Structure formats: C-alpha cells, structure tokens
PDB file of C-alpha atoms in Angstrom:
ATOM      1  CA  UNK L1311     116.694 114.986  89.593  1.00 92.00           C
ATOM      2  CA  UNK L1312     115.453 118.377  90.895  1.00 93.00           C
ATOM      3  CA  UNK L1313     118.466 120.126  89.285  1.00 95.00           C
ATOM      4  CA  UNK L1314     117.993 118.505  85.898  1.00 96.00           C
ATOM      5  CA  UNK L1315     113.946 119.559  86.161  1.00 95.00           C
ATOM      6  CA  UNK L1316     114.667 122.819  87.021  1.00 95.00           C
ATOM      7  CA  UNK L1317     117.184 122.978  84.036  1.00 97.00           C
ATOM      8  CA  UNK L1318     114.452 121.881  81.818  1.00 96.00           C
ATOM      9  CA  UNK L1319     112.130 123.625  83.195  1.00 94.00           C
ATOM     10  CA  UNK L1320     114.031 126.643  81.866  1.00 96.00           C
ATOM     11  CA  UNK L1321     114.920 125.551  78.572  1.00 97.00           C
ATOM     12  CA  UNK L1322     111.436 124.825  78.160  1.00 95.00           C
ATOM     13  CA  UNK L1323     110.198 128.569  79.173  1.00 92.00           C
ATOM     14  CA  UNK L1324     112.583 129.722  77.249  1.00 94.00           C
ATOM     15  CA  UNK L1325     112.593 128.084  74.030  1.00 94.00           C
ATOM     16  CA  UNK L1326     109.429 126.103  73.956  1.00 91.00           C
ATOM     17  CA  UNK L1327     109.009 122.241  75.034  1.00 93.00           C
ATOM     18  CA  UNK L1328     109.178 121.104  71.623  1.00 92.00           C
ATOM     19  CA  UNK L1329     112.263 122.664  70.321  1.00 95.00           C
ATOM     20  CA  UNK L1330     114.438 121.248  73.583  1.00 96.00           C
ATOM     21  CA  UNK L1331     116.543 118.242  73.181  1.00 97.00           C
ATOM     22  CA  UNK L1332     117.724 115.909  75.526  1.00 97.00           C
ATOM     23  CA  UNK L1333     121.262 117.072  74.952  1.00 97.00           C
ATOM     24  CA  UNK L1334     120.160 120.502  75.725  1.00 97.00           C
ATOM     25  CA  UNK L1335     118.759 119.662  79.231  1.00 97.00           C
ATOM     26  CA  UNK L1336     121.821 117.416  79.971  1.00 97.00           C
ATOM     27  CA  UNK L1337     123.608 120.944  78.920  1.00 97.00           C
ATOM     28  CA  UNK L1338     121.627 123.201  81.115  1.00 97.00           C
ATOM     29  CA  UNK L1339     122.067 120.915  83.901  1.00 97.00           C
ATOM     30  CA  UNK L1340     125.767 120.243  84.184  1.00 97.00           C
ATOM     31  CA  UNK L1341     124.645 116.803  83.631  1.00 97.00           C
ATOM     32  CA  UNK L1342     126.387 113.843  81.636  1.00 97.00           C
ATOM     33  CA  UNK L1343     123.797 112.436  79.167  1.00 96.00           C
ATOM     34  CA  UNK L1344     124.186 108.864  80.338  1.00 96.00           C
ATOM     35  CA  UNK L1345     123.110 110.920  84.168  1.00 96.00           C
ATOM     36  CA  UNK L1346     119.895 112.533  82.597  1.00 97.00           C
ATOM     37  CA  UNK L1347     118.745 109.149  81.248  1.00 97.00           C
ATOM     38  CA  UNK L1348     119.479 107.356  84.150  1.00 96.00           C
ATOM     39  CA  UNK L1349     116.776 109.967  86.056  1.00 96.00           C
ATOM     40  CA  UNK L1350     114.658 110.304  82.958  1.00 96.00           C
ATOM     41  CA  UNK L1351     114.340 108.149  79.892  1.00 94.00           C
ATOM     42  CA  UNK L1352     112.764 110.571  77.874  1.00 94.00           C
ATOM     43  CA  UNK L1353     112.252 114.333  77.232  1.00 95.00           C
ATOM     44  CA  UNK L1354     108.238 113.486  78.513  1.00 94.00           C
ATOM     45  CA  UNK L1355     109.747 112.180  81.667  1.00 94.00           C
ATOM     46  CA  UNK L1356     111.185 115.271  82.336  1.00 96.00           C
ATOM     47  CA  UNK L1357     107.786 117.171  81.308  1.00 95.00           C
ATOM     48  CA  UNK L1358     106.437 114.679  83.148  1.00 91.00           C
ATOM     49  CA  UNK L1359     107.997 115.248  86.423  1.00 93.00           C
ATOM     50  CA  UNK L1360     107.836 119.439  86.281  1.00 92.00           C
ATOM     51  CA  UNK L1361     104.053 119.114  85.915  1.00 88.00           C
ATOM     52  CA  UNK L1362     103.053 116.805  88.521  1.00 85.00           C
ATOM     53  CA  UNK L1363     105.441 118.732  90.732  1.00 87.00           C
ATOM     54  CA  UNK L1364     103.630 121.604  90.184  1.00 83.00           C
ATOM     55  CA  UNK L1365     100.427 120.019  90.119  1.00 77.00           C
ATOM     56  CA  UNK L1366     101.146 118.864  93.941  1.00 76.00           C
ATOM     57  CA  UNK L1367     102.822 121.852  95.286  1.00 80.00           C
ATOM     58  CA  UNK L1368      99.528 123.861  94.208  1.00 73.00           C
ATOM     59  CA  UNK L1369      97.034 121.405  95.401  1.00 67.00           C
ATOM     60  CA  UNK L1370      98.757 121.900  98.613  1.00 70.00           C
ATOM     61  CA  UNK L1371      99.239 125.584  98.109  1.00 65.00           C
ATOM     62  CA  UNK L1372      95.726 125.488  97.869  1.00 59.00           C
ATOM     63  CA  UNK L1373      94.818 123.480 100.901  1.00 56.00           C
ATOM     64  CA  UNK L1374      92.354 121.408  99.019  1.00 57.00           C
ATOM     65  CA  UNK L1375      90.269 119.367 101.316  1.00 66.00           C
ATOM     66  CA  UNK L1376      87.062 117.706 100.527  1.00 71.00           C
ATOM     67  CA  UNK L1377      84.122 117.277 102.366  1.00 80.00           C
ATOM     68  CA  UNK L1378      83.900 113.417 102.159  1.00 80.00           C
ATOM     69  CA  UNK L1379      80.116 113.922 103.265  1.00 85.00           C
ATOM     70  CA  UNK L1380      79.098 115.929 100.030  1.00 90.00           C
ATOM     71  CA  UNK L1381      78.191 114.156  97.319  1.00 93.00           C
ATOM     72  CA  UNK L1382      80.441 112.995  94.832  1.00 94.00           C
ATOM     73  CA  UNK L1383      79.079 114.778  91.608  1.00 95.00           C
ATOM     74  CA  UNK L1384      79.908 118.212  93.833  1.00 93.00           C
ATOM     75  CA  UNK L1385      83.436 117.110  95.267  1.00 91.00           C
ATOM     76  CA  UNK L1386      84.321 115.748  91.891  1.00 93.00           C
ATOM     77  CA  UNK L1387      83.107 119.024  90.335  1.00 92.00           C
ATOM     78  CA  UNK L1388      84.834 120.959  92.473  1.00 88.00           C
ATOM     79  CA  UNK L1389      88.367 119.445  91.831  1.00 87.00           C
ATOM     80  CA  UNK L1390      88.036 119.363  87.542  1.00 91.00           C
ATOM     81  CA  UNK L1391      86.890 122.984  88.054  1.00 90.00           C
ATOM     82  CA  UNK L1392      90.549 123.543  89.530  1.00 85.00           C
ATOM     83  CA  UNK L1393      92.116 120.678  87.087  1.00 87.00           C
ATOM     84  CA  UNK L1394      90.138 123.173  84.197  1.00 92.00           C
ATOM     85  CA  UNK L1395      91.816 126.161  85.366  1.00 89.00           C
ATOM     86  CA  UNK L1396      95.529 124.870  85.782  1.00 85.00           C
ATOM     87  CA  UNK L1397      95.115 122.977  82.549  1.00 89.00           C
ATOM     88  CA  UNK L1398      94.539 126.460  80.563  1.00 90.00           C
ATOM     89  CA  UNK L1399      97.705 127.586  82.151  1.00 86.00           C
ATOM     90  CA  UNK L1400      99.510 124.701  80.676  1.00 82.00           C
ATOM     91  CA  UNK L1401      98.346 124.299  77.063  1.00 84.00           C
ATOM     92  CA  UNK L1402     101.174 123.949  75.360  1.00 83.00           C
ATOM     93  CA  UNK L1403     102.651 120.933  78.032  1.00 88.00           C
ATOM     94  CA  UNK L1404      99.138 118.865  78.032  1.00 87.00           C
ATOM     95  CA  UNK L1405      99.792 117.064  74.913  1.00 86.00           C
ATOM     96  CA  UNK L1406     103.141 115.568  75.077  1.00 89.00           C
ATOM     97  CA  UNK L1407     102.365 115.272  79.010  1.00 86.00           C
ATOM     98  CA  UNK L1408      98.683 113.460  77.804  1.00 82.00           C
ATOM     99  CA  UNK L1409     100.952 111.468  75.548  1.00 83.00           C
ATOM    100  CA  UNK L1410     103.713 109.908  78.195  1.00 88.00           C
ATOM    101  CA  UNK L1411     101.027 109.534  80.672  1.00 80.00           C
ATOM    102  CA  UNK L1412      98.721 106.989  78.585  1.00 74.00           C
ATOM    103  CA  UNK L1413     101.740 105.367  77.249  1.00 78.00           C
ATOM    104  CA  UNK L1414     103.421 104.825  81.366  1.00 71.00           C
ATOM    105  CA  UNK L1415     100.284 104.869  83.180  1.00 62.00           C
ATOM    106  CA  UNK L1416     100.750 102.152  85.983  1.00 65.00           C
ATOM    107  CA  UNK L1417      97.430 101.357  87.197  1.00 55.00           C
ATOM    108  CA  UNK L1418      98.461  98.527  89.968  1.00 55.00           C
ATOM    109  CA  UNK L1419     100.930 100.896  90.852  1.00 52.00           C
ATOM    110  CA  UNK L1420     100.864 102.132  94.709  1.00 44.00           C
ATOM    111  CA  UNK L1421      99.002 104.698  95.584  1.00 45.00           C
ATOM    112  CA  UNK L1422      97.917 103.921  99.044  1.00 44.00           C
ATOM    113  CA  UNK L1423     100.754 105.535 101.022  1.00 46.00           C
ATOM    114  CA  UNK L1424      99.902 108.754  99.175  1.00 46.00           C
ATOM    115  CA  UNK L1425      98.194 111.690 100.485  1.00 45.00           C
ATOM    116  CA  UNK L1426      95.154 112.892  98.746  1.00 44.00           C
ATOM    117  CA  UNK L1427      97.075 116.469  98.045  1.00 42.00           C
ATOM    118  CA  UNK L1428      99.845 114.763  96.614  1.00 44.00           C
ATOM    119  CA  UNK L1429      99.269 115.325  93.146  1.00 49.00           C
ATOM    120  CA  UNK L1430      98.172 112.146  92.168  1.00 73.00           C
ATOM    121  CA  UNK L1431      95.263 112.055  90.858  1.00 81.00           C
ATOM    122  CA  UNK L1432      93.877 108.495  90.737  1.00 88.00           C
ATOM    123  CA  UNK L1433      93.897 108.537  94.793  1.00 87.00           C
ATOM    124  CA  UNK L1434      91.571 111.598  94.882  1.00 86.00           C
ATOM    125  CA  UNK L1435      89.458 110.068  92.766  1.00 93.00           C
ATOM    126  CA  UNK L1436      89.373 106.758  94.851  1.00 94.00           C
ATOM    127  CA  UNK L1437      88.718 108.660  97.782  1.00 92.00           C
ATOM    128  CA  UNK L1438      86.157 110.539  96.777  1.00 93.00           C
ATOM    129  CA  UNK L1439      84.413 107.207  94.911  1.00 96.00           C
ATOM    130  CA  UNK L1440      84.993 105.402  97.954  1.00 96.00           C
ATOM    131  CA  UNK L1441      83.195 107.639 100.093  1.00 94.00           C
ATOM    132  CA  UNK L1442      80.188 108.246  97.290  1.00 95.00           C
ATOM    133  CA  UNK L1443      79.978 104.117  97.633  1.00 96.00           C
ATOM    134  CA  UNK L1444      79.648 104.121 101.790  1.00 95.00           C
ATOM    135  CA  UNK L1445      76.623 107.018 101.218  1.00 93.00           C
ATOM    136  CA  UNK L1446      74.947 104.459  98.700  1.00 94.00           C
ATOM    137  CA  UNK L1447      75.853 107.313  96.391  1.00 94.00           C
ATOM    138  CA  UNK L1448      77.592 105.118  93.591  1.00 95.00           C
ATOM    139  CA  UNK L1449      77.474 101.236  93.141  1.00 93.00           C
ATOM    140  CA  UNK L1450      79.756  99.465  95.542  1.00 95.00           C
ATOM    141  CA  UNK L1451      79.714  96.674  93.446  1.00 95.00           C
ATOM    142  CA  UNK L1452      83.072  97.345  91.841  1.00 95.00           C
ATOM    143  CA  UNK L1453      85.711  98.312  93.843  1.00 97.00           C
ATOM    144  CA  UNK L1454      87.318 102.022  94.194  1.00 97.00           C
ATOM    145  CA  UNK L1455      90.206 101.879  92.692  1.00 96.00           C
ATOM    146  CA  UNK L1456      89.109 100.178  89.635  1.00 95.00           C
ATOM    147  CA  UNK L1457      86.356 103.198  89.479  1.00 96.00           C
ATOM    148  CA  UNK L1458      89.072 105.760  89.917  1.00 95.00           C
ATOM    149  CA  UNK L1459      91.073 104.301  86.866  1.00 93.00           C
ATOM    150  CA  UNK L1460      87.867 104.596  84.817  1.00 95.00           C
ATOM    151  CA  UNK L1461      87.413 108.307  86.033  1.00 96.00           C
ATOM    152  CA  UNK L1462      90.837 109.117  85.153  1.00 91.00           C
ATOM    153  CA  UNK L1463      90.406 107.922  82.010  1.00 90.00           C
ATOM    154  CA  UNK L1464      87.427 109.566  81.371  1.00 95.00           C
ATOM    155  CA  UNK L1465      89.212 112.665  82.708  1.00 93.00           C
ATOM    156  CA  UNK L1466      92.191 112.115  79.970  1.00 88.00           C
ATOM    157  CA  UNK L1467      89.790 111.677  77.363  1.00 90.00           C
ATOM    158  CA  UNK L1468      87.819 115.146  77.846  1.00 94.00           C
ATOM    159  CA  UNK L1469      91.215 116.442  78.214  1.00 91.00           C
ATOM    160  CA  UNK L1470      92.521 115.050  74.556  1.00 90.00           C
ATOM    161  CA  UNK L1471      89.450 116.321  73.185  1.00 93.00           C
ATOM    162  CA  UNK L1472      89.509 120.090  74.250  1.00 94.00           C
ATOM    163  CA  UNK L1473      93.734 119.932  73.437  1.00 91.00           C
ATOM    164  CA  UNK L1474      92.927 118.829  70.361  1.00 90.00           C
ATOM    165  CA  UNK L1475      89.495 120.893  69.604  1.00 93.00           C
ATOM    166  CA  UNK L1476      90.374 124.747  70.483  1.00 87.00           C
ATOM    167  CA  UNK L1477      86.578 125.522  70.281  1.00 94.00           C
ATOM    168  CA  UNK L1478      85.705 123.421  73.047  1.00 96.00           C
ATOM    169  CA  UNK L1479      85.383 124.241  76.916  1.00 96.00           C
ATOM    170  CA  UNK L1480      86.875 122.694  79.063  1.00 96.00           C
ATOM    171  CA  UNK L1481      85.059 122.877  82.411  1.00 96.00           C
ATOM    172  CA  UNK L1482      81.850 121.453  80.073  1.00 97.00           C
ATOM    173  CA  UNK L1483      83.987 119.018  78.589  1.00 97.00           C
ATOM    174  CA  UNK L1484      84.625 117.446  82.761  1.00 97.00           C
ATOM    175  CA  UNK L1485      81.283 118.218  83.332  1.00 96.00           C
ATOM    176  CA  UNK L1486      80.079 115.579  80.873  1.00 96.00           C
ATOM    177  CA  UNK L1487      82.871 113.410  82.183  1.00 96.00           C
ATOM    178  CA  UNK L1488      80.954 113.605  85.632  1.00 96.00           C
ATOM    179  CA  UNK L1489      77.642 112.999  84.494  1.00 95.00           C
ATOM    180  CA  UNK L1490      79.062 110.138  81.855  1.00 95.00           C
ATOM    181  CA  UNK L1491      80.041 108.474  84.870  1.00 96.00           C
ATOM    182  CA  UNK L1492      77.586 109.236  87.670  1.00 94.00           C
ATOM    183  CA  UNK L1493      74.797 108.859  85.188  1.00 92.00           C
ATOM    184  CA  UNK L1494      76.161 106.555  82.832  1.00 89.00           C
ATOM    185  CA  UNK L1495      75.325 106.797  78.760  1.00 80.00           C
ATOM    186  CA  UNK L1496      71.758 105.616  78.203  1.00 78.00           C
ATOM    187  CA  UNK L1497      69.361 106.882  77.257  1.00 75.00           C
ATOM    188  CA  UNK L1498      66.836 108.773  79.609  1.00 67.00           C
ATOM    189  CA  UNK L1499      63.305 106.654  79.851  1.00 64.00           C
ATOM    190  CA  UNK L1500      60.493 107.916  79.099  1.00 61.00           C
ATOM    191  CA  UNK L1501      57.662 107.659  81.294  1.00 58.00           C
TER     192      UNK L1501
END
C-alpha cells in the first residue's frame, strides 16, 4: 500500500491529481492493476490515503494535545485554526478528497481504539464534545459521537464552501461552524 501511495503521491506532484490515471499509478508502482485495486478501488482512495497520512503524521509532528479543561469553543478553535492552515496547503487535493470522503464516510465505523493524534478527525471531535458535556458546557442529552458526526459535517460543509468560493476565508468560514454549533441558528432574543 505504502509503495503504491508513495508512487501516486509522485505522479500527483508531478503532473497534477487530475491528469493521473489509475494505470499510471499501477505504472509508477511496479504494481499489476488488478494489485492497485485490490489496495484501492479508486484514484480518491489513493488521494484519500496520502492525505490522511499526512494529516496524522503532522498532528503528531505537532504534538497536539488539548487541554480537556478549556472550553470547547477554544479547543475546537484551536484545532480548525490548524485544519485552516493545512487545508490552504492542499487546495488542489480538497475537492476530490471532500468528494470520496462524503461518498465512504462510515459513521458507525470504529473509532474508539484510535488515538486522538491519529488523524481522524471524528474522535477529536468526540473527545473534545465529550469533555464540553462533563463541564455542563454542551447538552449531554445526545451522545458524543453522534455530536462529533454533526461537527464533522459542519466542518465539510465550510470546507465545500471556501473550495468552491475563492473569495471566502477559511478560518471565518470554521469559525461560524463553531458558533453554528455551540450557539445553534436562532435568532438572538431581544430583551
């Protein structure tokens, strides 16, 4: 799998994600075609895979921890100011990547044997909604990890927008995700 990324990986620098077939990467790999589908079933898959790699080996390049005691609109701020930044090193991946993700997102899948630094997103949102819900900081009514897939979401949705809208900004567009959710959409009473 790793070799066949890495080949992609490549192609994709090289030639630009869009122009790379699946023939190409089998190529580049030293790879039989019916061995690159078995490991991915579609060019996106491969996409797919080089991201999130990345994604995890810089959240733990980083060392991202979170201070489970701050509240949740901070911690949550904190990691979409990070998502922001690697997403504007990646524009020209988000789409397709957007694309494969809402059409394979597993939302039973498990995510409980998964460290919070290992790129997947969903369980740092659960972790950090599950700890907002034991301060009395969000309703506990619902549980986590139906909250987190409604956060990530959210999260894809202010991320179609700003791929799709070049005059947007993206740290705004997450910080209306944040208050969307924390704050909900009515409107504000009046006294």
């Amino acid at each position: 799998m790793e070799r066949i990324a890495a080949a992609a990986g490549e192609l994709f620098q090289a030639a630009g994600y869009m122009t790379v077939t699946m023939e190409q990467i089998a190529a580049a790999a030293q790879v039989s075609k019916r061995t690159l589908y078995k490991y991915f079933p579609a060019k996106e898959a491969v996409l797919a895979h080089l991201l999130e790699r990345e994604l995890a080996r810089d959240l733990a390049g980083r060392g991202l921890r979170f201070d489970l005691n701050a509240p949740f609109r901070a911690n949550v701020s904190a990691l979409l100011a990070e998502s922001a930044a690697w997403c504007e090193r990646h524009p020209d991946y988000l789409l397709p990547y957007i694309r494969y993700k809402f059409g394979s997102f597993e939302p039973n899948a498990e995510t409980a044997d998964k460290p919070a630094d290992s790129g997947d997103m969903v369980q740092m949102w659960t972790l950090l909604i599950a700890a907002a819900q034991q301060r009395g900081e969000l309703d506990a009514t619902r549980p986590a990890e139906q909250l987190a897939i409604y956060f990530h979401y959210l999260y894809f949705g202010a991320l179609m927008r700003w791929i799709t809208d070049g005059r947007l900004d993206l740290k705004q567009e997450f910080t209306t995700v944040v208050s969307l959710f924390v704050d909900g959409a009515c409107a504000a009473r009046r006294q």
